[in-house]
């Protein structure tokens, strides 16, 4: 199988794949070339800090055709902003009938509107994908720490087939037909995790001694807003309160790049400085773009009762006061 994107999650997925007896072609974009070079040199993966399994062959950004040759499954693990283009480019080189699993979490544009990734991929690349959602920290997965995720697609046979190829005793997979609902939750949780980080930043800046109560209120409001926005795509209520909604929001708000983005902004750094700092550390934060995309999604569908999403957009893109906006949003 071929995994596109050699960052945290792309590299981590090589572990359950090879534990299931598959050989893996790990391809990196131009942003991953230094990661691929390290793996080829026999070093630890620079981000995971681990050696990749023996069944993995690494390919740099110029070698996409070689990476895809003979693949019986393609897994997309590049960022959501690049996912549609990369899948469209790669799909032309796949044999007919090869399934595609999409790990990216975010929204994209199609026909002038903000839509879920599967819809954008279907429109642009003419490809159907199975979507992965749920709480999955890459380093833990790579260390074989028990992880539970959701594979979503209206095509039950295809999601079950891919599940059979990748599931292990530590990488457990639930199935769902609610693909759009899962994708929307996955994008929103990245945005809302920044709100949790903002609280940590206010504490770090000395504007509060602790904000556990506020975090709990924001977490609850985030789930409410996920449910409200989800009605626009026919989301099933169980999706919001399952692994792909509450579960993924919980882990993302506790640790990770989106939480860190919020902490830095909450501590007083302007957004431009936060973005520059994280980019210098190669810490790409999907929640930053997700706030803009999800706010656009809400406005296009005339969903107005989203005070936390509105506050995040004002804080991150408008420079508004963090404490005032969060207190207003948490009611």
CSV table of C-alpha atoms in Angstrom, one decimal:
chain,number,residue,atom,x,y,z
A,1,UNK,CA,0.0,0.0,0.0
A,2,UNK,CA,1.0,3.6,-0.5
A,3,UNK,CA,0.9,6.3,2.1
A,4,UNK,CA,1.0,9.9,0.9
A,5,UNK,CA,2.4,12.3,3.5
A,6,UNK,CA,5.4,11.4,5.6
A,7,UNK,CA,4.6,13.6,8.6
A,8,UNK,CA,3.3,12.4,12.0
A,9,UNK,CA,0.2,10.4,11.0
A,10,UNK,CA,1.5,9.1,7.6
A,11,UNK,CA,4.6,7.7,9.3
A,12,UNK,CA,2.5,6.3,12.3
A,13,UNK,CA,0.2,4.4,10.0
A,14,UNK,CA,3.1,2.4,8.7
A,15,UNK,CA,3.1,0.5,12.0
A,16,UNK,CA,-0.4,-1.1,11.9
A,17,UNK,CA,0.0,-1.6,8.1
A,18,UNK,CA,3.2,-3.6,8.5
A,19,UNK,CA,2.0,-5.4,11.6
A,20,UNK,CA,-0.8,-6.7,9.3
A,21,UNK,CA,1.9,-8.0,6.9
A,22,UNK,CA,1.7,-5.3,4.2
A,23,UNK,CA,4.7,-3.6,2.6
A,24,UNK,CA,4.4,0.1,2.6
A,25,UNK,CA,5.5,2.8,0.2
A,26,UNK,CA,5.8,6.1,2.2
A,27,UNK,CA,5.9,9.1,0.0
A,28,UNK,CA,6.6,12.6,1.1
A,29,UNK,CA,5.7,16.0,-0.4
A,30,UNK,CA,8.5,18.6,-0.9
A,31,UNK,CA,7.9,19.7,2.7
A,32,UNK,CA,8.8,16.1,3.8
A,33,UNK,CA,12.0,15.6,1.8
A,34,UNK,CA,14.2,16.0,4.9
A,35,UNK,CA,12.0,13.4,6.7
A,36,UNK,CA,12.4,11.0,3.8
A,37,UNK,CA,16.1,11.5,3.7
A,38,UNK,CA,16.4,10.7,7.4
A,39,UNK,CA,14.4,7.5,7.0
A,40,UNK,CA,16.4,6.4,4.0
A,41,UNK,CA,19.6,7.0,6.0
A,42,UNK,CA,18.5,4.5,8.6
A,43,UNK,CA,17.7,7.2,11.2
A,44,UNK,CA,14.7,7.6,13.4
A,45,UNK,CA,11.8,9.5,11.9
A,46,UNK,CA,12.5,13.1,12.9
A,47,UNK,CA,9.0,13.9,14.2
A,48,UNK,CA,8.0,10.6,15.7
A,49,UNK,CA,11.4,9.9,17.2
A,50,UNK,CA,11.1,6.3,16.3
A,51,UNK,CA,12.5,3.9,13.7
A,52,UNK,CA,10.0,3.0,11.1
A,53,UNK,CA,9.2,-0.7,10.5
A,54,UNK,CA,11.4,-2.8,8.1
A,55,UNK,CA,8.6,-3.2,5.6
A,56,UNK,CA,8.6,0.5,4.7
A,57,UNK,CA,10.2,2.0,1.6
A,58,UNK,CA,10.6,5.8,1.6
A,59,UNK,CA,10.1,7.9,-1.6
A,60,UNK,CA,10.8,11.6,-1.9
A,61,UNK,CA,8.6,14.2,-3.6
A,62,UNK,CA,10.0,13.4,-7.1
A,63,UNK,CA,9.1,9.7,-6.9
A,64,UNK,CA,5.3,9.6,-6.7
A,65,UNK,CA,4.8,7.2,-9.7
A,66,UNK,CA,7.2,4.7,-8.1
A,67,UNK,CA,5.5,5.0,-4.7
A,68,UNK,CA,2.1,4.2,-6.3
A,69,UNK,CA,3.2,1.4,-8.5
A,70,UNK,CA,1.3,-1.8,-7.6
A,71,UNK,CA,-0.5,-0.2,-4.7
A,72,UNK,CA,-3.7,-2.0,-3.6
A,73,UNK,CA,-4.6,0.8,-1.2
A,74,UNK,CA,-3.7,4.5,-1.1
A,75,UNK,CA,-3.8,6.4,2.2
A,76,UNK,CA,-3.8,10.2,2.0
A,77,UNK,CA,-2.1,11.8,5.1
A,78,UNK,CA,-1.1,15.2,3.7
A,79,UNK,CA,-2.6,18.3,5.2
A,80,UNK,CA,-6.2,19.2,4.4
A,81,UNK,CA,-5.1,22.2,2.4
A,82,UNK,CA,-3.2,20.0,0.0
A,83,UNK,CA,-5.3,16.9,0.2
A,84,UNK,CA,-7.6,17.5,-2.8
A,85,UNK,CA,-4.7,18.4,-5.2
A,86,UNK,CA,-2.5,15.5,-4.1
A,87,UNK,CA,-5.3,13.0,-4.4
A,88,UNK,CA,-6.3,14.3,-7.8
A,89,UNK,CA,-2.7,14.0,-8.9
A,90,UNK,CA,-2.2,10.5,-7.5
A,91,UNK,CA,-5.5,9.0,-8.5
A,92,UNK,CA,-4.6,9.2,-12.2
A,93,UNK,CA,-1.8,6.8,-11.5
A,94,UNK,CA,-3.8,4.2,-9.5
A,95,UNK,CA,-5.1,1.0,-11.0
A,96,UNK,CA,-8.9,0.8,-11.4
A,97,UNK,CA,-10.7,-0.1,-8.2
A,98,UNK,CA,-7.9,0.8,-5.8
A,99,UNK,CA,-9.6,2.2,-2.7
A,100,UNK,CA,-8.5,5.5,-1.0
A,101,UNK,CA,-8.4,6.2,2.7
A,102,UNK,CA,-8.3,9.9,3.7
A,103,UNK,CA,-6.8,10.8,7.1
A,104,UNK,CA,-6.7,14.6,6.5
A,105,UNK,CA,-9.1,16.6,8.7
A,106,UNK,CA,-10.5,19.9,7.4
A,107,UNK,CA,-12.8,21.5,4.8
A,108,UNK,CA,-12.2,22.6,1.2
A,109,UNK,CA,-13.9,24.6,-1.5
A,110,UNK,CA,-16.0,23.2,-4.3
A,111,UNK,CA,-18.3,25.1,-6.6
A,112,UNK,CA,-17.6,28.3,-4.6
A,113,UNK,CA,-18.7,26.8,-1.2
A,114,UNK,CA,-17.0,25.4,1.8
A,115,UNK,CA,-17.6,21.7,1.8
A,116,UNK,CA,-16.4,18.5,3.4
A,117,UNK,CA,-13.2,17.0,2.0
A,118,UNK,CA,-14.9,13.9,0.5
A,119,UNK,CA,-17.2,16.2,-1.4
A,120,UNK,CA,-14.4,18.3,-2.7
A,121,UNK,CA,-12.3,15.2,-3.6
A,122,UNK,CA,-15.3,13.7,-5.4
A,123,UNK,CA,-15.9,16.9,-7.4
A,124,UNK,CA,-12.3,17.6,-8.3
A,125,UNK,CA,-10.5,14.3,-8.4
A,126,UNK,CA,-13.5,12.1,-9.3
A,127,UNK,CA,-12.6,9.8,-6.5
A,128,UNK,CA,-14.6,8.2,-3.7
A,129,UNK,CA,-12.7,8.0,-0.3
A,130,UNK,CA,-13.2,6.4,3.0
A,131,UNK,CA,-12.7,8.9,5.8
A,132,UNK,CA,-10.8,8.4,9.1
A,133,UNK,CA,-11.8,10.3,12.2
A,134,UNK,CA,-11.5,10.0,15.9
A,135,UNK,CA,-8.8,10.5,18.6
A,136,UNK,CA,-5.5,9.4,17.3
A,137,UNK,CA,-2.2,10.9,18.5
A,138,UNK,CA,0.4,9.7,16.0
A,139,UNK,CA,3.2,9.1,18.5
A,140,UNK,CA,0.9,6.9,20.6
A,141,UNK,CA,-0.3,4.9,17.6
A,142,UNK,CA,3.3,4.4,16.4
A,143,UNK,CA,4.1,3.0,19.9
A,144,UNK,CA,1.2,0.7,19.6
A,145,UNK,CA,-0.8,2.3,22.4
A,146,UNK,CA,-4.5,1.3,22.1
A,147,UNK,CA,-6.2,3.7,19.8
A,148,UNK,CA,-9.9,3.7,18.6
A,149,UNK,CA,-10.9,5.5,15.4
A,150,UNK,CA,-13.8,5.6,12.9
A,151,UNK,CA,-13.8,4.7,9.2
A,152,UNK,CA,-16.8,6.4,7.5
A,153,UNK,CA,-18.2,5.9,4.1
A,154,UNK,CA,-21.7,5.2,2.7
A,155,UNK,CA,-20.0,2.2,0.9
A,156,UNK,CA,-20.0,-0.4,3.7
A,157,UNK,CA,-18.1,-3.1,1.8
A,158,UNK,CA,-15.2,-0.7,1.0
A,159,UNK,CA,-14.8,0.6,4.5
A,160,UNK,CA,-15.0,-3.0,5.9
A,161,UNK,CA,-12.4,-4.1,3.4
A,162,UNK,CA,-9.9,-1.3,4.4
A,163,UNK,CA,-10.6,-2.0,8.1
A,164,UNK,CA,-9.6,-5.6,7.6
A,165,UNK,CA,-6.3,-4.5,6.1
A,166,UNK,CA,-5.3,-2.1,9.0
A,167,UNK,CA,-7.1,-3.1,12.2
A,168,UNK,CA,-5.0,-4.7,15.0
A,169,UNK,CA,-5.4,-5.4,18.6
A,170,UNK,CA,-4.2,-1.9,19.5
A,171,UNK,CA,-5.6,0.0,16.4
A,172,UNK,CA,-9.4,-0.6,16.7
A,173,UNK,CA,-11.8,0.6,14.0
A,174,UNK,CA,-15.5,1.5,14.3
A,175,UNK,CA,-17.5,1.9,11.1
A,176,UNK,CA,-20.0,4.6,10.2
A,177,UNK,CA,-22.0,5.6,7.1
A,178,UNK,CA,-22.1,9.3,8.3
A,179,UNK,CA,-19.1,10.4,6.3
A,180,UNK,CA,-20.0,14.1,6.0
A,181,UNK,CA,-20.9,14.3,9.7
A,182,UNK,CA,-17.6,12.8,10.7
A,183,UNK,CA,-15.6,15.1,8.4
A,184,UNK,CA,-17.4,18.2,9.8
A,185,UNK,CA,-16.6,17.1,13.4
A,186,UNK,CA,-13.0,16.5,12.5
A,187,UNK,CA,-12.6,20.0,11.1
A,188,UNK,CA,-14.5,21.7,13.9
A,189,UNK,CA,-12.6,19.9,16.7
A,190,UNK,CA,-9.3,21.4,15.4
A,191,UNK,CA,-10.9,24.8,15.6
A,192,UNK,CA,-12.5,24.3,19.0
A,193,UNK,CA,-9.3,22.8,20.5
A,194,UNK,CA,-7.7,26.2,20.0
A,195,UNK,CA,-10.3,27.6,22.4
A,196,UNK,CA,-9.1,25.2,25.1
A,197,UNK,CA,-5.5,26.3,24.4
A,198,UNK,CA,-6.5,30.0,24.7
A,199,UNK,CA,-7.5,29.2,28.3
A,200,UNK,CA,-4.0,27.8,29.0
A,201,UNK,CA,-2.5,30.9,27.5
A,202,UNK,CA,-4.5,33.2,29.7
A,203,UNK,CA,-3.3,31.2,32.7
A,204,UNK,CA,0.3,31.3,31.5
A,205,UNK,CA,0.0,35.1,31.1
A,206,UNK,CA,-1.2,35.4,34.7
A,207,UNK,CA,-4.7,36.6,33.8
A,208,UNK,CA,-6.2,33.6,35.7
A,209,UNK,CA,-4.9,31.0,38.1
A,210,UNK,CA,-6.8,28.2,36.6
A,211,UNK,CA,-9.6,27.8,34.0
A,212,UNK,CA,-10.9,24.3,34.3
A,213,UNK,CA,-14.4,25.5,34.8
A,214,UNK,CA,-14.2,27.7,31.7
A,215,UNK,CA,-12.7,24.9,29.7
A,216,UNK,CA,-15.6,22.6,30.6
A,217,UNK,CA,-18.1,25.2,29.5
A,218,UNK,CA,-16.3,25.8,26.2
A,219,UNK,CA,-16.0,22.0,25.6
A,220,UNK,CA,-19.8,21.7,26.1
A,221,UNK,CA,-20.5,24.7,23.9
A,222,UNK,CA,-18.3,23.2,21.2
A,223,UNK,CA,-20.3,20.0,21.1
A,224,UNK,CA,-23.5,22.0,20.9
A,225,UNK,CA,-22.2,23.9,18.0
A,226,UNK,CA,-21.0,20.8,16.3
A,227,UNK,CA,-24.5,19.4,16.5
A,228,UNK,CA,-26.0,22.6,15.1
A,229,UNK,CA,-23.7,22.9,12.2
A,230,UNK,CA,-24.0,19.1,11.6
A,231,UNK,CA,-27.6,19.5,10.7
A,232,UNK,CA,-26.6,21.2,7.5
A,233,UNK,CA,-25.0,17.9,6.3
A,234,UNK,CA,-27.5,15.5,7.9
A,235,UNK,CA,-25.1,14.5,10.7
A,236,UNK,CA,-26.3,11.8,12.9
A,237,UNK,CA,-26.4,12.8,16.6
A,238,UNK,CA,-24.3,9.8,17.6
A,239,UNK,CA,-21.4,11.2,15.5
A,240,UNK,CA,-21.1,14.3,17.7
A,241,UNK,CA,-21.0,12.4,20.9
A,242,UNK,CA,-18.8,9.5,19.6
A,243,UNK,CA,-15.1,9.1,18.9
A,244,UNK,CA,-15.2,11.5,15.9
A,245,UNK,CA,-16.8,14.4,17.9
A,246,UNK,CA,-16.4,14.4,21.7
A,247,UNK,CA,-13.6,11.9,21.7
A,248,UNK,CA,-11.4,13.7,19.1
A,249,UNK,CA,-12.1,17.1,20.7
A,250,UNK,CA,-11.1,15.8,24.1
A,251,UNK,CA,-7.7,14.5,23.0
A,252,UNK,CA,-7.0,17.5,20.7
A,253,UNK,CA,-7.8,20.0,23.5
A,254,UNK,CA,-5.5,18.2,25.9
A,255,UNK,CA,-2.4,18.1,23.8
A,256,UNK,CA,-1.1,18.9,20.3
A,257,UNK,CA,-0.5,21.7,17.9
A,258,UNK,CA,-3.9,23.2,17.9
A,259,UNK,CA,-4.0,23.5,21.7
A,260,UNK,CA,-0.5,25.0,21.5
A,261,UNK,CA,-1.6,27.6,18.9
A,262,UNK,CA,-4.3,28.7,21.3
A,263,UNK,CA,-2.0,28.8,24.2
A,264,UNK,CA,0.5,31.1,22.4
A,265,UNK,CA,-2.4,33.4,21.2
A,266,UNK,CA,-4.0,33.4,24.6
A,267,UNK,CA,-0.7,34.4,26.3
A,268,UNK,CA,-0.7,37.6,24.2
A,269,UNK,CA,1.1,36.8,20.9
A,270,UNK,CA,-0.6,38.2,17.8
A,271,UNK,CA,-1.8,35.6,15.3
A,272,UNK,CA,0.9,36.4,12.7
A,273,UNK,CA,3.6,35.8,15.3
A,274,UNK,CA,2.0,32.5,16.4
A,275,UNK,CA,1.8,31.2,12.9
A,276,UNK,CA,5.5,32.2,12.2
A,277,UNK,CA,6.6,30.5,15.4
A,278,UNK,CA,4.9,27.2,14.7
A,279,UNK,CA,6.0,27.2,11.0
A,280,UNK,CA,9.6,27.6,12.1
A,281,UNK,CA,9.2,24.5,14.2
A,282,UNK,CA,7.4,22.7,11.4
A,283,UNK,CA,4.3,22.5,13.5
A,284,UNK,CA,1.5,22.9,11.0
A,285,UNK,CA,-1.8,23.8,12.7
A,286,UNK,CA,-4.9,22.7,10.9
A,287,UNK,CA,-7.1,24.5,13.4
A,288,UNK,CA,-5.9,27.9,12.2
A,289,UNK,CA,-7.3,27.4,8.7
A,290,UNK,CA,-10.3,25.4,10.1
A,291,UNK,CA,-11.6,28.4,12.0
A,292,UNK,CA,-11.8,30.4,8.7
A,293,UNK,CA,-13.3,27.5,6.8
A,294,UNK,CA,-15.8,26.5,9.4
A,295,UNK,CA,-16.9,30.1,9.9
A,296,UNK,CA,-17.4,30.4,6.2
A,297,UNK,CA,-19.4,27.0,6.2
A,298,UNK,CA,-21.7,28.4,8.9
A,299,UNK,CA,-22.3,31.7,7.2
A,300,UNK,CA,-23.0,30.1,3.8
A,301,UNK,CA,-25.6,27.8,5.5
A,302,UNK,CA,-27.0,30.6,7.7
A,303,UNK,CA,-26.2,28.9,10.9
A,304,UNK,CA,-26.0,31.8,13.3
A,305,UNK,CA,-26.1,30.2,16.8
A,306,UNK,CA,-22.4,29.5,17.0
A,307,UNK,CA,-21.0,32.0,19.6
A,308,UNK,CA,-17.8,30.0,20.2
A,309,UNK,CA,-16.9,29.7,16.6
A,310,UNK,CA,-17.7,33.4,16.1
A,311,UNK,CA,-15.4,34.3,19.1
A,312,UNK,CA,-12.6,32.2,17.7
A,313,UNK,CA,-12.8,33.9,14.3
A,314,UNK,CA,-12.7,37.3,16.0
A,315,UNK,CA,-9.8,36.4,18.2
A,316,UNK,CA,-7.7,34.6,15.6
A,317,UNK,CA,-8.5,36.7,12.5
A,318,UNK,CA,-9.7,39.9,14.0
A,319,UNK,CA,-7.3,40.4,16.9
A,320,UNK,CA,-10.0,40.8,19.5
A,321,UNK,CA,-9.5,40.4,23.2
A,322,UNK,CA,-9.2,36.7,24.2
A,323,UNK,CA,-10.7,36.9,27.7
A,324,UNK,CA,-13.7,39.0,26.7
A,325,UNK,CA,-14.5,36.9,23.7
A,326,UNK,CA,-14.2,33.6,25.5
A,327,UNK,CA,-16.4,34.7,28.4
A,328,UNK,CA,-19.0,35.9,26.1
A,329,UNK,CA,-19.0,32.6,24.1
A,330,UNK,CA,-19.1,30.4,27.2
A,331,UNK,CA,-22.3,32.3,28.4
